[in-house]
Amino acid sequence: MIALITLSDAGAKLLTPLIGHWPEARLYVHESVQDASLRRDGDRQASGRLEEIHGKAVGEAPAVERFTRIADLTAALFPVCRGLVYAAPCGVVVRAIAPLVQSKWKDPAVVVLDAGGRWAVSLLSGHEGGANDLAIRIANWTGAEPVVTTTTEALKTVIVGVGCRRGTPAERIVAAIRETLTEAGVALNDVRWIASADVKADETGLIEAARTLEIPIRFIAAEEIRDSLREFSRSNFVAEKVDLPAVAEPAALLAGKRTRLIRRKATFYGITISLAREGFLWLEALPETR
């Protein structure tokens, strides 16, 4: 079971649209949360994008369970859930789970969203428990920025932007990514994300390619690409097909922090691939790396 837990009206509006993604998900809200905050059509900014991508219907308020103390609720859910998703302050969640934590091999995945939906933090059981993947999935659905602090993941710096036609097979996308990385002299283990536009969020071949390569995939909101002031190559063909100025280059640039293109878009097998690299300020400041 996935438990969606919040203390606030804003958190309820953020979590309610996520219910449709997990048949086993259950929503838990504090007794102070207003019923109006639970309407699935109450916040078009949060729910509209999910419906556009996944075809989810807007409905009335879902079934919820009320709670009084988050520590008591967490103690009851911790042993029986595979994932706990909170829309609450990190400090509150840390205090709630602290007495329950045992082992990264046993503990459920814990992800924390701020009530504004800016960040999706992988807080506990990031790698082994699946919180990293859960944070990324939630970020894709809500437009939040995933926060993954696992060292082996955080030090990866390359983002692969991908644009493809509808129905492109996964094996062709995998081949295009591998060929691009080889030509650029980049190891697969240095890739942090595969990135594309959210209009591709239901593209089976792209999702399967990411799974095959064992690289998380991020989907960047179309409006973020349209509004971006970053410099990237624009395509009339892409504008005609998906109403975007481009996909591969802006997705690669916008999926990370302090990014720069290290490989402009190139086409392989009808698939557009671009590479961006993130800059670490602390690393760039070291004399031996200048």
Short mmCIF file of C-alpha atoms in Angstrom, two decimals:
data_model
loop_
_atom_site.label_atom_id
_atom_site.label_comp_id
_atom_site.label_asym_id
_atom_site.label_seq_id
_atom_site.Cartn_x
_atom_site.Cartn_y
_atom_site.Cartn_z
CA MET A 1 0.00 0.00 0.00
CA ILE A 2 1.04 3.59 -0.68
CA ALA A 3 -0.08 6.05 1.98
CA LEU A 4 -0.55 9.71 1.07
CA ILE A 5 -0.46 11.80 4.24
CA THR A 6 -0.93 15.50 4.89
CA LEU A 7 -1.61 17.99 7.65
CA SER A 8 -2.83 20.91 5.55
CA ASP A 9 -5.42 22.04 3.01
CA ALA A 10 -2.65 22.84 0.52
CA GLY A 11 -1.16 19.39 1.00
CA ALA A 12 -4.55 17.76 0.42
CA LYS A 13 -4.95 19.61 -2.89
CA LEU A 14 -1.48 18.45 -3.90
CA LEU A 15 -1.91 14.77 -2.96
CA THR A 16 -5.51 14.17 -4.06
CA PRO A 17 -4.76 13.99 -7.82
CA LEU A 18 -2.09 11.34 -7.16
CA ILE A 19 -4.61 8.76 -6.00
CA GLY A 20 -5.39 7.63 -9.55
CA HIS A 21 -1.80 6.49 -10.10
CA TRP A 22 -1.91 3.73 -7.49
CA PRO A 23 -4.93 1.44 -7.14
CA GLU A 24 -3.74 0.62 -3.62
CA ALA A 25 -3.10 4.25 -2.58
CA ARG A 26 -4.98 5.61 0.43
CA LEU A 27 -5.25 9.24 1.44
CA TYR A 28 -4.89 10.29 5.08
CA VAL A 29 -5.63 13.89 6.06
CA HIS A 30 -5.51 15.68 9.37
CA GLU A 31 -8.85 16.31 11.05
CA SER A 32 -8.41 20.07 10.48
CA VAL A 33 -8.32 19.80 6.65
CA GLN A 34 -11.37 21.26 4.93
CA ASP A 35 -13.52 18.97 2.77
CA ALA A 36 -13.29 21.44 -0.13
CA SER A 37 -9.54 20.79 -0.32
CA LEU A 38 -10.20 17.16 -1.26
CA ARG A 39 -12.11 17.85 -4.48
CA ARG A 40 -10.17 16.47 -7.43
CA ASP A 41 -11.23 19.40 -9.58
CA GLY A 42 -10.34 21.91 -6.92
CA ASP A 43 -6.91 22.78 -8.32
CA ARG A 44 -6.51 22.76 -12.06
CA GLN A 45 -2.82 23.59 -11.85
CA ALA A 46 -2.15 20.36 -9.96
CA SER A 47 -4.74 18.04 -11.48
CA GLY A 48 -5.04 19.39 -15.01
CA ARG A 49 -1.57 18.34 -16.09
CA LEU A 50 -2.08 14.83 -14.76
CA GLU A 51 -5.35 14.46 -16.66
CA GLU A 52 -3.76 15.68 -19.88
CA ILE A 53 -0.98 13.13 -19.57
CA HIS A 54 -2.82 10.15 -18.20
CA GLY A 55 -6.42 10.74 -19.27
CA LYS A 56 -7.69 10.71 -15.70
CA ALA A 57 -11.22 11.95 -15.18
CA VAL A 58 -11.93 14.71 -12.72
CA GLY A 59 -14.08 13.36 -9.90
CA GLU A 60 -15.55 14.27 -6.60
CA ALA A 61 -13.68 14.04 -3.32
CA PRO A 62 -12.07 10.61 -2.87
CA ALA A 63 -12.52 8.44 0.19
CA VAL A 64 -10.14 9.59 2.91
CA GLU A 65 -9.25 8.67 6.46
CA ARG A 66 -8.87 11.35 9.08
CA PHE A 67 -6.21 11.35 11.79
CA THR A 68 -5.38 13.39 14.86
CA ARG A 69 -1.67 12.79 15.50
CA ILE A 70 0.77 12.17 12.66
CA ALA A 71 3.12 10.20 14.93
CA ASP A 72 0.37 7.72 15.82
CA LEU A 73 -0.71 7.35 12.19
CA THR A 74 2.88 6.83 11.04
CA ALA A 75 3.47 4.16 13.68
CA ALA A 76 0.41 2.27 12.42
CA LEU A 77 1.30 2.56 8.72
CA PHE A 78 5.08 2.13 8.80
CA PRO A 79 5.09 -1.70 9.11
CA VAL A 80 2.40 -2.29 6.45
CA CYS A 81 3.15 0.21 3.67
CA ARG A 82 5.70 -0.03 0.89
CA GLY A 83 5.67 3.74 0.51
CA LEU A 84 4.73 6.75 2.65
CA VAL A 85 4.29 10.06 0.82
CA TYR A 86 3.90 13.12 3.03
CA ALA A 87 2.92 16.65 2.11
CA ALA A 88 4.33 18.10 5.30
CA PRO A 89 7.49 19.73 6.72
CA CYS A 90 10.54 17.46 6.72
CA GLY A 91 11.11 18.06 10.41
CA VAL A 92 7.63 16.82 11.28
CA VAL A 93 8.13 13.68 9.20
CA VAL A 94 11.59 12.99 10.64
CA ARG A 95 10.22 13.14 14.17
CA ALA A 96 7.33 10.86 13.21
CA ILE A 97 9.48 8.13 11.62
CA ALA A 98 12.55 8.37 13.89
CA PRO A 99 11.39 5.82 16.51
CA LEU A 100 10.40 3.36 13.77
CA VAL A 101 13.48 3.24 11.55
CA GLN A 102 15.25 -0.12 11.55
CA SER A 103 17.11 -0.94 8.34
CA LYS A 104 17.34 0.20 4.74
CA TRP A 105 16.48 -3.39 3.81
CA LYS A 106 13.22 -3.34 5.76
CA ASP A 107 11.97 0.23 6.04
CA PRO A 108 9.40 1.55 3.54
CA ALA A 109 10.19 4.28 1.05
CA VAL A 110 9.48 7.73 2.50
CA VAL A 111 9.05 10.77 0.27
CA VAL A 112 8.27 14.30 1.48
CA LEU A 113 6.62 17.02 -0.61
CA ASP A 114 6.47 20.61 0.54
CA ALA A 115 2.90 21.93 0.54
CA GLY A 116 3.70 24.14 -2.44
CA GLY A 117 4.71 21.16 -4.57
CA ARG A 118 8.19 22.55 -5.27
CA TRP A 119 10.25 19.61 -4.01
CA ALA A 120 9.83 15.83 -3.81
CA VAL A 121 12.44 14.68 -1.29
CA SER A 122 13.62 11.09 -1.09
CA LEU A 123 13.95 10.97 2.69
CA LEU A 124 14.31 7.31 3.70
CA SER A 125 15.17 4.03 1.94
CA GLY A 126 16.25 5.91 -1.15
CA HIS A 127 17.93 3.17 -3.14
CA GLU A 128 17.04 -0.18 -1.61
CA GLY A 129 13.53 0.82 -0.56
CA GLY A 130 12.66 2.65 -3.76
CA ALA A 131 12.23 6.18 -2.39
CA ASN A 132 14.47 7.63 -5.11
CA ASP A 133 12.29 6.18 -7.86
CA LEU A 134 9.14 7.16 -5.98
CA ALA A 135 10.33 10.76 -5.63
CA ILE A 136 11.08 10.98 -9.34
CA ARG A 137 7.70 9.53 -10.31
CA ILE A 138 5.89 11.98 -8.05
CA ALA A 139 7.99 14.84 -9.42
CA ASN A 140 6.96 13.90 -12.95
CA TRP A 141 3.30 13.84 -11.97
CA THR A 142 3.30 17.09 -9.99
CA GLY A 143 6.01 19.19 -11.66
CA ALA A 144 8.09 19.19 -8.47
CA GLU A 145 11.88 19.00 -8.44
CA PRO A 146 13.08 15.57 -7.25
CA VAL A 147 15.64 15.72 -4.44
CA VAL A 148 17.85 12.61 -4.38
CA THR A 149 20.87 12.70 -2.08
CA THR A 150 22.17 9.13 -2.49
CA THR A 151 25.89 9.72 -3.16
CA THR A 152 26.19 7.35 -6.11
CA GLU A 153 23.29 9.14 -7.80
CA ALA A 154 24.01 12.73 -6.75
CA LEU A 155 27.51 12.74 -8.24
CA LYS A 156 26.30 11.80 -11.70
CA THR A 157 26.29 14.89 -13.89
CA VAL A 158 25.09 14.04 -17.41
CA ILE A 159 21.50 14.39 -18.61
CA VAL A 160 20.33 12.79 -21.85
CA GLY A 161 17.57 14.74 -23.58
CA VAL A 162 15.42 12.64 -25.89
CA GLY A 163 12.85 13.51 -28.53
CA CYS A 164 11.14 10.77 -30.54
CA ARG A 165 8.17 10.15 -32.74
CA ARG A 166 5.10 8.46 -31.37
CA GLY A 167 5.48 4.69 -31.19
CA THR A 168 9.28 4.57 -31.49
CA PRO A 169 10.47 1.15 -30.22
CA ALA A 170 12.50 1.04 -27.02
CA GLU A 171 15.42 -0.78 -28.64
CA ARG A 172 15.92 2.04 -31.13
CA ILE A 173 15.92 4.63 -28.36
CA VAL A 174 18.41 2.57 -26.34
CA ALA A 175 20.68 2.24 -29.38
CA ALA A 176 20.50 5.99 -30.08
CA ILE A 177 21.40 6.86 -26.48
CA ARG A 178 24.28 4.41 -26.35
CA GLU A 179 25.69 5.64 -29.67
CA THR A 180 25.45 9.29 -28.61
CA LEU A 181 27.20 8.62 -25.30
CA THR A 182 29.95 6.64 -27.02
CA GLU A 183 30.60 9.40 -29.56
CA ALA A 184 30.70 11.98 -26.76
CA GLY A 185 33.03 9.86 -24.62
CA VAL A 186 30.53 9.69 -21.76
CA ALA A 187 30.08 6.52 -19.70
CA LEU A 188 26.58 5.24 -19.09
CA ASN A 189 27.30 5.30 -15.34
CA ASP A 190 27.76 9.08 -15.53
CA VAL A 191 24.16 9.65 -16.65
CA ARG A 192 21.86 11.01 -13.96
CA TRP A 193 18.61 11.36 -15.91
CA ILE A 194 16.98 10.72 -19.22
CA ALA A 195 14.77 13.73 -19.89
CA SER A 196 11.96 14.54 -22.27
CA ALA A 197 8.85 16.74 -22.46
CA ASP A 198 5.75 15.80 -20.51
CA VAL A 199 3.86 15.26 -23.76
CA LYS A 200 5.95 12.07 -23.94
CA ALA A 201 5.05 10.88 -20.44
CA ASP A 202 2.95 8.04 -21.84
CA GLU A 203 5.45 7.05 -24.55
CA THR A 204 5.91 3.33 -23.94
CA GLY A 205 9.13 2.96 -25.90
CA LEU A 206 10.79 5.84 -24.06
CA ILE A 207 9.75 4.56 -20.64
CA GLU A 208 10.90 1.04 -21.48
CA ALA A 209 14.25 2.37 -22.79
CA ALA A 210 14.88 4.13 -19.47
CA ARG A 211 14.01 0.94 -17.62
CA THR A 212 16.34 -1.10 -19.84
CA LEU A 213 19.22 1.31 -19.23
CA GLU A 214 18.35 1.52 -15.52
CA ILE A 215 18.33 5.31 -15.64
CA PRO A 216 15.52 7.39 -14.09
CA ILE A 217 13.46 9.42 -16.54
CA ARG A 218 12.21 12.96 -15.94
CA PHE A 219 9.45 14.68 -17.87
CA ILE A 220 9.68 18.46 -18.11
CA ALA A 221 6.45 20.46 -18.24
CA ALA A 222 5.63 21.79 -21.70
CA GLU A 223 5.00 25.29 -20.32
CA GLU A 224 8.45 25.28 -18.71
CA ILE A 225 10.03 24.52 -22.09
CA ARG A 226 7.95 27.20 -23.85
CA ASP A 227 8.79 29.81 -21.20
CA SER A 228 12.49 28.97 -20.98
CA LEU A 229 15.00 31.69 -21.83
CA ARG A 230 17.81 29.15 -22.23
CA GLU A 231 19.51 29.01 -25.60
CA PHE A 232 18.70 25.88 -27.60
CA SER A 233 18.10 24.87 -31.20
CA ARG A 234 14.49 25.23 -32.30
CA SER A 235 12.57 23.01 -34.69
CA ASN A 236 9.60 23.89 -36.89
CA PHE A 237 8.82 20.18 -37.19
CA VAL A 238 8.57 19.76 -33.42
CA ALA A 239 6.52 22.94 -33.13
CA GLU A 240 4.06 21.57 -35.67
CA LYS A 241 3.81 18.12 -34.08
CA VAL A 242 3.72 18.84 -30.34
CA ASP A 243 3.48 22.65 -30.06
CA LEU A 244 6.94 22.97 -28.53
CA PRO A 245 10.00 24.84 -29.82
CA ALA A 246 12.15 21.72 -29.26
CA VAL A 247 12.37 18.72 -26.94
CA ALA A 248 15.80 17.10 -26.58
CA GLU A 249 17.96 20.18 -25.87
CA PRO A 250 15.59 22.09 -23.54
CA ALA A 251 14.65 18.91 -21.66
CA ALA A 252 18.32 18.14 -21.04
CA LEU A 253 19.01 21.71 -19.91
CA LEU A 254 15.97 22.07 -17.67
CA ALA A 255 16.23 18.68 -15.93
CA GLY A 256 19.27 19.72 -13.90
CA LYS A 257 20.97 22.59 -12.12
CA ARG A 258 23.62 24.87 -13.69
CA THR A 259 23.49 22.85 -16.90
CA ARG A 260 25.29 23.41 -20.18
CA LEU A 261 25.03 21.49 -23.42
CA ILE A 262 27.98 19.24 -24.15
CA ARG A 263 26.36 17.72 -27.22
CA ARG A 264 23.91 19.60 -29.42
CA LYS A 265 20.98 17.64 -30.76
CA ALA A 266 21.85 14.86 -33.17
CA THR A 267 19.50 12.46 -34.90
CA PHE A 268 19.93 8.69 -34.72
CA TYR A 269 17.35 6.32 -36.20
CA GLY A 270 14.83 9.17 -36.30
CA ILE A 271 15.42 9.96 -32.61
CA THR A 272 16.81 13.28 -31.39
CA ILE A 273 19.42 13.08 -28.62
CA SER A 274 21.17 15.88 -26.75
CA LEU A 275 23.56 15.83 -23.78
CA ALA A 276 23.87 18.36 -20.97
CA ARG A 277 26.18 18.38 -17.98
CA GLU A 278 25.47 19.83 -14.56
CA GLY A 279 28.06 22.05 -12.88
CA PHE A 280 29.04 21.59 -9.23
CA LEU A 281 30.16 24.94 -7.85
CA TRP A 282 32.29 23.40 -5.10
CA LEU A 283 34.05 21.10 -7.58
CA GLU A 284 34.66 23.80 -10.16
CA ALA A 285 36.25 25.97 -7.46
CA LEU A 286 39.05 23.47 -6.80
CA PRO A 287 42.32 24.57 -8.49
CA GLU A 288 43.05 21.12 -9.94
CA THR A 289 39.66 21.01 -11.74
CA ARG A 290 39.75 24.45 -13.34
#
